[in-house]
Structures are given as structure tokens and as C-alpha cells.
Amino acid sequence: QANKYLIKAIELDPKNDKFRDSQQQLSDFKDDLTKAKKTFDSGFADNAIIEYEKLKIKYPQYAIVFYNLGLLYKVVKDYDYAVENYQYAKILNPFEVKYSIAIKAISQIIAKEGDEEYRRHEFDSAINNYQKAISYYPQYTTAIFKLARTYYKLREYENAQKYLEQGIEVDPNQEQSEKMLGDIHRWKDNTEQALIHYKRSIKINSKYFQAFYSLGTLFHSEGLLHD
């Protein structure tokens, strides 16, 4: 589209050197981008990275260069650099949704690695990966909850509470987080707060039987016959 309008501007004002320079720069950029993309598509990821790194210096104003470089770093599993380039692309063009989607996709990959480590009871490694996933995409509530769950599993209740509350700030409609907060407050002998969180959990999901069970056993243990 940009090239189309620049050509039209030149047609209307053929003596304008500024228009011609802009159109030539855009044409050069498209040629350079095509060459780098061919290297990328041919499967030479390392060579393509070198080409795109040069383009990043030559054309620092174009978000697509940083986005494509992020894709390449994802291919070679250098996720830190992938996210760094996606984030810069997002700064250059904050209205392009695919840049945020790309960042979240990396976050999901890292969180999945955390899931595998959690299943193997490698909790320290799981925590590291969940924290990295969150650092990439702070709104990723699934990773936040899983991090809290891991701390809960380790009986590190203060850390678990911290991340549960952080996740609820991002999205308050999380019945599992509310129920786990209820469990933590119950462990702290804070019956009133435990009741509040169990009830919130049920309000969010009226079919969440675990929260009903926890609420029922809390009433029973405290001798509370009425709500």
C-alpha cells in the first residue's frame, strides 16, 4: 500500500525528489526483505538470522523486520531473543495483534516445559519456567496459577498466595485460584477469609464441586451450622 501511494504522489508531483527518495528506499527495503525471506524459507535459519540482523540495523523503523527475526529465533529455540524482537515489533506497531500473539505463543511453550517438569516432580525447574513464561507475557494467567500451584505443592504458602492474588488482578474470574486462596487461609486458621474465597469460587463456577466440598468441610469443622 505504501508503495502504491508513493507512486501516485510521484505521478502527481514528478519533480519532487523527496517522494522519489522515499519510493526508492521502500523499493530497496522490499528487495532486501525478499532476499532474507528466501534464505529463511530455504531452511538456512542461521544465515537468515545474520541477514535479518543486518536489516534490523539498516531499517530500524520497520516492525516486520523484527517480527520475522523473532520467528527465526523461535525456530532455533532462542526464546529470549525471539521475545525481545517481537516486543520491539510491538513497540513500533502496537496495533498489530499478531505480535502479542507471537509473544504469548512463546510463553505457552515455556509453560508447557514447566508442566512436564511439574509432572516429574522437578519443582524448582518448573518454577523457573513458569516465571520465565510470565516474564514474557505478564497477563498469562494459566502460567501464574500453575506457578502458584507449584509453590502450594511445596507448602510455600506465602509465595502461592502472592501469585494467586496476582493472577486474580489480571482476571478475577478464576475459580481455582479463589478456592486455593481459601485453602491457604484455612491453613492459616483464617476462617473468615477462607469462607470468602470459597464463596467467590462457587459464584464464579456454580458447578465447581471441589469448592463446595471445601466449604462444607469448613462449616463442619468449625461447627458452623448456618451460613
mmCIF file of C-alpha atoms in Angstrom:
data_model
loop_
_atom_site.group_PDB
_atom_site.id
_atom_site.type_symbol
_atom_site.label_atom_id
_atom_site.label_comp_id
_atom_site.label_asym_id
_atom_site.label_seq_id
_atom_site.Cartn_x
_atom_site.Cartn_y
_atom_site.Cartn_z
ATOM 1 C CA GLN A 1 0.000 0.000 0.000
ATOM 2 C CA ALA A 2 2.783 2.451 0.897
ATOM 3 C CA ASN A 3 4.496 1.910 -2.449
ATOM 4 C CA LYS A 4 1.207 2.375 -4.286
ATOM 5 C CA TYR A 5 0.564 5.771 -2.715
ATOM 6 C CA LEU A 6 4.157 6.934 -3.144
ATOM 7 C CA ILE A 7 3.996 6.136 -6.862
ATOM 8 C CA LYS A 8 0.749 8.096 -7.105
ATOM 9 C CA ALA A 9 2.393 11.047 -5.314
ATOM 10 C CA ILE A 10 5.283 10.954 -7.797
ATOM 11 C CA GLU A 11 2.837 10.900 -10.701
ATOM 12 C CA LEU A 12 1.140 13.995 -9.313
ATOM 13 C CA ASP A 13 4.406 15.764 -8.467
ATOM 14 C CA PRO A 14 7.148 14.253 -10.674
ATOM 15 C CA LYS A 15 9.764 16.863 -9.731
ATOM 16 C CA ASN A 16 9.593 16.113 -6.015
ATOM 17 C CA ASP A 17 12.897 14.424 -5.118
ATOM 18 C CA LYS A 18 11.705 13.630 -1.586
ATOM 19 C CA PHE A 19 8.898 11.474 -2.968
ATOM 20 C CA ARG A 20 11.313 9.666 -5.298
ATOM 21 C CA ASP A 21 13.814 9.029 -2.491
ATOM 22 C CA SER A 22 11.088 7.620 -0.275
ATOM 23 C CA GLN A 23 9.819 5.343 -3.028
ATOM 24 C CA GLN A 24 13.347 4.139 -3.803
ATOM 25 C CA GLN A 25 14.047 3.407 -0.146
ATOM 26 C CA LEU A 26 10.837 1.420 0.093
ATOM 27 C CA SER A 27 11.688 -0.474 -3.087
ATOM 28 C CA ASP A 28 15.157 -1.306 -1.727
ATOM 29 C CA PHE A 29 13.609 -2.454 1.536
ATOM 30 C CA LYS A 30 11.206 -4.781 -0.256
ATOM 31 C CA ASP A 31 14.071 -6.285 -2.280
ATOM 32 C CA ASP A 32 16.226 -6.814 0.809
ATOM 33 C CA LEU A 33 13.301 -8.316 2.699
ATOM 34 C CA THR A 34 12.547 -10.697 -0.181
ATOM 35 C CA LYS A 35 16.158 -11.921 -0.251
ATOM 36 C CA ALA A 36 16.214 -12.512 3.508
ATOM 37 C CA LYS A 37 12.862 -14.287 3.362
ATOM 38 C CA LYS A 38 14.129 -16.608 0.610
ATOM 39 C CA THR A 39 17.029 -17.597 2.855
ATOM 40 C CA PHE A 40 14.541 -18.158 5.691
ATOM 41 C CA ASP A 41 12.201 -20.236 3.501
ATOM 42 C CA SER A 42 15.122 -22.331 2.244
ATOM 43 C CA GLY A 43 15.703 -23.560 5.779
ATOM 44 C CA PHE A 44 19.008 -21.787 6.408
ATOM 45 C CA ALA A 45 17.971 -20.330 9.734
ATOM 46 C CA ASP A 46 21.418 -19.253 10.930
ATOM 47 C CA ASN A 47 22.174 -17.459 7.657
ATOM 48 C CA ALA A 48 18.757 -15.856 7.668
ATOM 49 C CA ILE A 49 19.327 -14.572 11.207
ATOM 50 C CA ILE A 50 22.539 -12.868 10.053
ATOM 51 C CA GLU A 51 20.703 -11.247 7.143
ATOM 52 C CA TYR A 52 17.821 -10.051 9.309
ATOM 53 C CA GLU A 53 20.194 -8.691 11.956
ATOM 54 C CA LYS A 54 21.722 -6.539 9.213
ATOM 55 C CA LEU A 55 18.274 -5.452 8.060
ATOM 56 C CA LYS A 56 17.446 -4.508 11.646
ATOM 57 C CA ILE A 57 20.307 -2.023 11.597
ATOM 58 C CA LYS A 58 19.556 -0.770 8.092
ATOM 59 C CA TYR A 59 15.775 -0.476 8.564
ATOM 60 C CA PRO A 60 15.130 0.068 12.295
ATOM 61 C CA GLN A 61 11.743 1.662 11.587
ATOM 62 C CA TYR A 62 10.084 -1.443 10.135
ATOM 63 C CA ALA A 63 8.298 -3.743 12.606
ATOM 64 C CA ILE A 64 8.141 -6.620 10.109
ATOM 65 C CA VAL A 65 11.940 -6.988 10.228
ATOM 66 C CA PHE A 66 11.889 -7.507 13.992
ATOM 67 C CA TYR A 67 8.888 -9.822 13.780
ATOM 68 C CA ASN A 68 10.498 -12.052 11.156
ATOM 69 C CA LEU A 69 13.728 -12.100 13.145
ATOM 70 C CA GLY A 70 11.687 -13.187 16.160
ATOM 71 C CA LEU A 71 10.240 -16.046 14.100
ATOM 72 C CA LEU A 72 13.757 -17.151 13.213
ATOM 73 C CA TYR A 73 14.956 -17.105 16.795
ATOM 74 C CA LYS A 74 11.890 -19.162 17.711
ATOM 75 C CA VAL A 75 12.887 -21.744 15.081
ATOM 76 C CA VAL A 76 16.338 -22.126 16.676
ATOM 77 C CA LYS A 77 14.703 -22.118 20.145
ATOM 78 C CA ASP A 78 16.411 -18.946 21.304
ATOM 79 C CA TYR A 79 13.265 -17.756 23.012
ATOM 80 C CA ASP A 80 14.779 -14.773 24.819
ATOM 81 C CA TYR A 81 15.832 -13.159 21.546
ATOM 82 C CA ALA A 82 12.577 -14.188 19.875
ATOM 83 C CA VAL A 83 10.525 -12.375 22.507
ATOM 84 C CA GLU A 84 12.888 -9.391 22.509
ATOM 85 C CA ASN A 85 12.329 -8.888 18.784
ATOM 86 C CA TYR A 86 8.577 -9.480 18.995
ATOM 87 C CA GLN A 87 8.373 -6.879 21.744
ATOM 88 C CA TYR A 88 10.270 -4.326 19.671
ATOM 89 C CA ALA A 89 7.994 -5.010 16.717
ATOM 90 C CA LYS A 90 5.069 -4.347 19.052
ATOM 91 C CA ILE A 91 6.609 -1.028 20.141
ATOM 92 C CA LEU A 92 6.949 0.024 16.504
ATOM 93 C CA ASN A 93 3.410 -1.074 15.664
ATOM 94 C CA PRO A 94 1.304 -1.525 18.810
ATOM 95 C CA PHE A 95 -1.877 -2.064 16.787
ATOM 96 C CA GLU A 96 -0.690 -5.288 15.124
ATOM 97 C CA VAL A 97 -2.278 -8.126 17.121
ATOM 98 C CA LYS A 98 -0.029 -10.882 15.771
ATOM 99 C CA TYR A 99 2.976 -9.552 17.690
ATOM 100 C CA SER A 100 1.215 -10.098 21.027
ATOM 101 C CA ILE A 101 0.006 -13.498 19.844
ATOM 102 C CA ALA A 102 3.589 -14.446 18.964
ATOM 103 C CA ILE A 103 4.832 -13.440 22.417
ATOM 104 C CA LYS A 104 2.079 -15.448 24.104
ATOM 105 C CA ALA A 105 2.918 -18.471 21.937
ATOM 106 C CA ILE A 106 6.495 -18.438 23.249
ATOM 107 C CA SER A 107 5.167 -18.075 26.794
ATOM 108 C CA GLN A 108 2.963 -21.134 26.242
ATOM 109 C CA ILE A 109 5.926 -23.189 25.032
ATOM 110 C CA ILE A 110 7.910 -22.337 28.161
ATOM 111 C CA ALA A 111 4.920 -23.015 30.431
ATOM 112 C CA LYS A 112 4.443 -26.408 28.771
ATOM 113 C CA GLU A 113 8.036 -27.266 29.637
ATOM 114 C CA GLY A 114 7.177 -26.273 33.195
ATOM 115 C CA ASP A 115 4.197 -28.660 33.096
ATOM 116 C CA GLU A 116 6.435 -31.553 32.092
ATOM 117 C CA GLU A 117 8.855 -30.764 34.917
ATOM 118 C CA TYR A 118 5.986 -30.471 37.370
ATOM 119 C CA ARG A 119 4.774 -33.955 36.400
ATOM 120 C CA ARG A 120 8.298 -35.280 37.014
ATOM 121 C CA HIS A 121 8.305 -33.521 40.413
ATOM 122 C CA GLU A 122 11.173 -31.303 39.271
ATOM 123 C CA PHE A 123 9.560 -28.371 41.012
ATOM 124 C CA ASP A 124 12.481 -25.933 41.012
ATOM 125 C CA SER A 125 12.817 -26.236 37.236
ATOM 126 C CA ALA A 126 9.054 -25.932 36.835
ATOM 127 C CA ILE A 127 9.069 -22.731 38.897
ATOM 128 C CA ASN A 128 11.849 -21.264 36.753
ATOM 129 C CA ASN A 129 9.948 -21.974 33.549
ATOM 130 C CA TYR A 130 6.637 -20.650 34.846
ATOM 131 C CA GLN A 131 8.373 -17.472 35.996
ATOM 132 C CA LYS A 132 10.024 -17.075 32.599
ATOM 133 C CA ALA A 133 6.685 -17.619 30.843
ATOM 134 C CA ILE A 134 5.136 -14.892 32.990
ATOM 135 C CA SER A 135 8.058 -12.529 32.354
ATOM 136 C CA TYR A 136 7.416 -12.909 28.624
ATOM 137 C CA TYR A 137 3.654 -12.447 28.934
ATOM 138 C CA PRO A 138 2.594 -10.994 32.320
ATOM 139 C CA GLN A 139 -1.116 -11.452 31.534
ATOM 140 C CA TYR A 140 -0.744 -15.221 31.116
ATOM 141 C CA THR A 141 -2.990 -16.276 33.992
ATOM 142 C CA THR A 142 -2.617 -20.009 33.336
ATOM 143 C CA ALA A 143 1.130 -19.806 33.981
ATOM 144 C CA ILE A 144 0.549 -17.610 37.027
ATOM 145 C CA PHE A 145 -1.850 -20.165 38.503
ATOM 146 C CA LYS A 146 0.494 -23.063 37.771
ATOM 147 C CA LEU A 147 3.345 -21.204 39.457
ATOM 148 C CA ALA A 148 1.141 -20.642 42.499
ATOM 149 C CA ARG A 149 0.096 -24.301 42.447
ATOM 150 C CA THR A 150 3.730 -25.391 42.454
ATOM 151 C CA TYR A 151 4.514 -23.221 45.457
ATOM 152 C CA TYR A 152 1.412 -24.623 47.153
ATOM 153 C CA LYS A 153 2.625 -28.145 46.451
ATOM 154 C CA LEU A 154 5.908 -27.220 48.169
ATOM 155 C CA ARG A 155 3.957 -25.741 51.113
ATOM 156 C CA GLU A 156 5.374 -22.311 50.335
ATOM 157 C CA TYR A 157 2.010 -20.739 51.017
ATOM 158 C CA GLU A 158 3.103 -17.102 51.079
ATOM 159 C CA ASN A 159 4.512 -17.355 47.552
ATOM 160 C CA ALA A 160 1.454 -19.290 46.434
ATOM 161 C CA GLN A 161 -0.843 -16.588 47.816
ATOM 162 C CA LYS A 162 1.217 -13.851 46.178
ATOM 163 C CA TYR A 163 0.830 -15.330 42.688
ATOM 164 C CA LEU A 164 -2.798 -16.339 43.153
ATOM 165 C CA GLU A 165 -3.637 -12.740 44.015
ATOM 166 C CA GLN A 166 -1.529 -11.521 41.079
ATOM 167 C CA GLY A 167 -3.473 -13.751 38.703
ATOM 168 C CA ILE A 168 -6.816 -12.603 40.075
ATOM 169 C CA GLU A 169 -5.778 -8.985 39.479
ATOM 170 C CA VAL A 170 -5.356 -9.863 35.804
ATOM 171 C CA ASP A 171 -8.575 -11.903 35.604
ATOM 172 C CA PRO A 172 -10.906 -12.088 38.624
ATOM 173 C CA ASN A 173 -12.955 -14.956 37.186
ATOM 174 C CA GLN A 174 -10.714 -17.807 38.322
ATOM 175 C CA GLU A 175 -12.497 -20.323 40.500
ATOM 176 C CA GLN A 176 -9.422 -22.495 41.048
ATOM 177 C CA SER A 177 -7.385 -19.549 42.280
ATOM 178 C CA GLU A 178 -10.131 -18.449 44.659
ATOM 179 C CA LYS A 179 -10.514 -21.991 46.005
ATOM 180 C CA MET A 180 -6.770 -22.340 46.571
ATOM 181 C CA LEU A 181 -6.694 -18.996 48.344
ATOM 182 C CA GLY A 182 -9.452 -20.361 50.560
ATOM 183 C CA ASP A 183 -7.301 -23.402 51.303
ATOM 184 C CA ILE A 184 -4.338 -21.191 52.216
ATOM 185 C CA HIS A 185 -6.416 -19.040 54.564
ATOM 186 C CA ARG A 186 -7.873 -22.198 56.095
ATOM 187 C CA TRP A 187 -4.332 -23.443 56.749
ATOM 188 C CA LYS A 188 -3.639 -20.084 58.417
ATOM 189 C CA ASP A 189 -6.731 -20.573 60.642
ATOM 190 C CA ASN A 190 -8.288 -17.538 58.998
ATOM 191 C CA THR A 191 -11.783 -18.962 58.705
ATOM 192 C CA GLU A 192 -13.475 -15.737 57.654
ATOM 193 C CA GLN A 193 -11.171 -15.204 54.668
ATOM 194 C CA ALA A 194 -11.376 -18.889 53.729
ATOM 195 C CA LEU A 195 -15.176 -18.628 53.597
ATOM 196 C CA ILE A 196 -14.966 -15.515 51.439
ATOM 197 C CA HIS A 197 -12.722 -17.179 48.848
ATOM 198 C CA TYR A 198 -14.674 -20.455 48.747
ATOM 199 C CA LYS A 199 -17.872 -18.494 48.152
ATOM 200 C CA ARG A 200 -16.216 -16.435 45.417
ATOM 201 C CA SER A 201 -15.072 -19.655 43.762
ATOM 202 C CA ILE A 202 -18.615 -21.012 43.775
ATOM 203 C CA LYS A 203 -20.003 -17.720 42.495
ATOM 204 C CA ILE A 204 -17.644 -17.908 39.534
ATOM 205 C CA ASN A 205 -18.463 -21.555 38.818
ATOM 206 C CA SER A 206 -21.609 -22.918 40.410
ATOM 207 C CA LYS A 207 -20.634 -26.457 39.367
ATOM 208 C CA TYR A 208 -17.167 -26.429 40.935
ATOM 209 C CA PHE A 209 -17.752 -29.282 43.361
ATOM 210 C CA GLN A 210 -14.287 -29.040 44.956
ATOM 211 C CA ALA A 211 -15.147 -25.595 46.289
ATOM 212 C CA PHE A 212 -18.499 -26.839 47.599
ATOM 213 C CA TYR A 213 -16.734 -29.720 49.347
ATOM 214 C CA SER A 214 -14.138 -27.416 50.920
ATOM 215 C CA LEU A 215 -16.834 -25.007 52.039
ATOM 216 C CA GLY A 216 -18.889 -27.828 53.518
ATOM 217 C CA THR A 217 -15.986 -29.349 55.412
ATOM 218 C CA LEU A 218 -15.011 -25.918 56.728
ATOM 219 C CA PHE A 219 -18.510 -25.328 58.069
ATOM 220 C CA HIS A 220 -18.476 -28.790 59.625
ATOM 221 C CA SER A 221 -15.047 -28.440 61.239
ATOM 222 C CA GLU A 222 -15.902 -25.026 62.661
ATOM 223 C CA GLY A 223 -19.318 -26.148 63.904
ATOM 224 C CA LEU A 224 -20.978 -23.585 61.670
ATOM 225 C CA LEU A 225 -24.499 -24.803 61.067
ATOM 226 C CA HIS A 226 -25.699 -21.680 59.240
ATOM 227 C CA ASP A 227 -24.190 -19.535 56.504
#
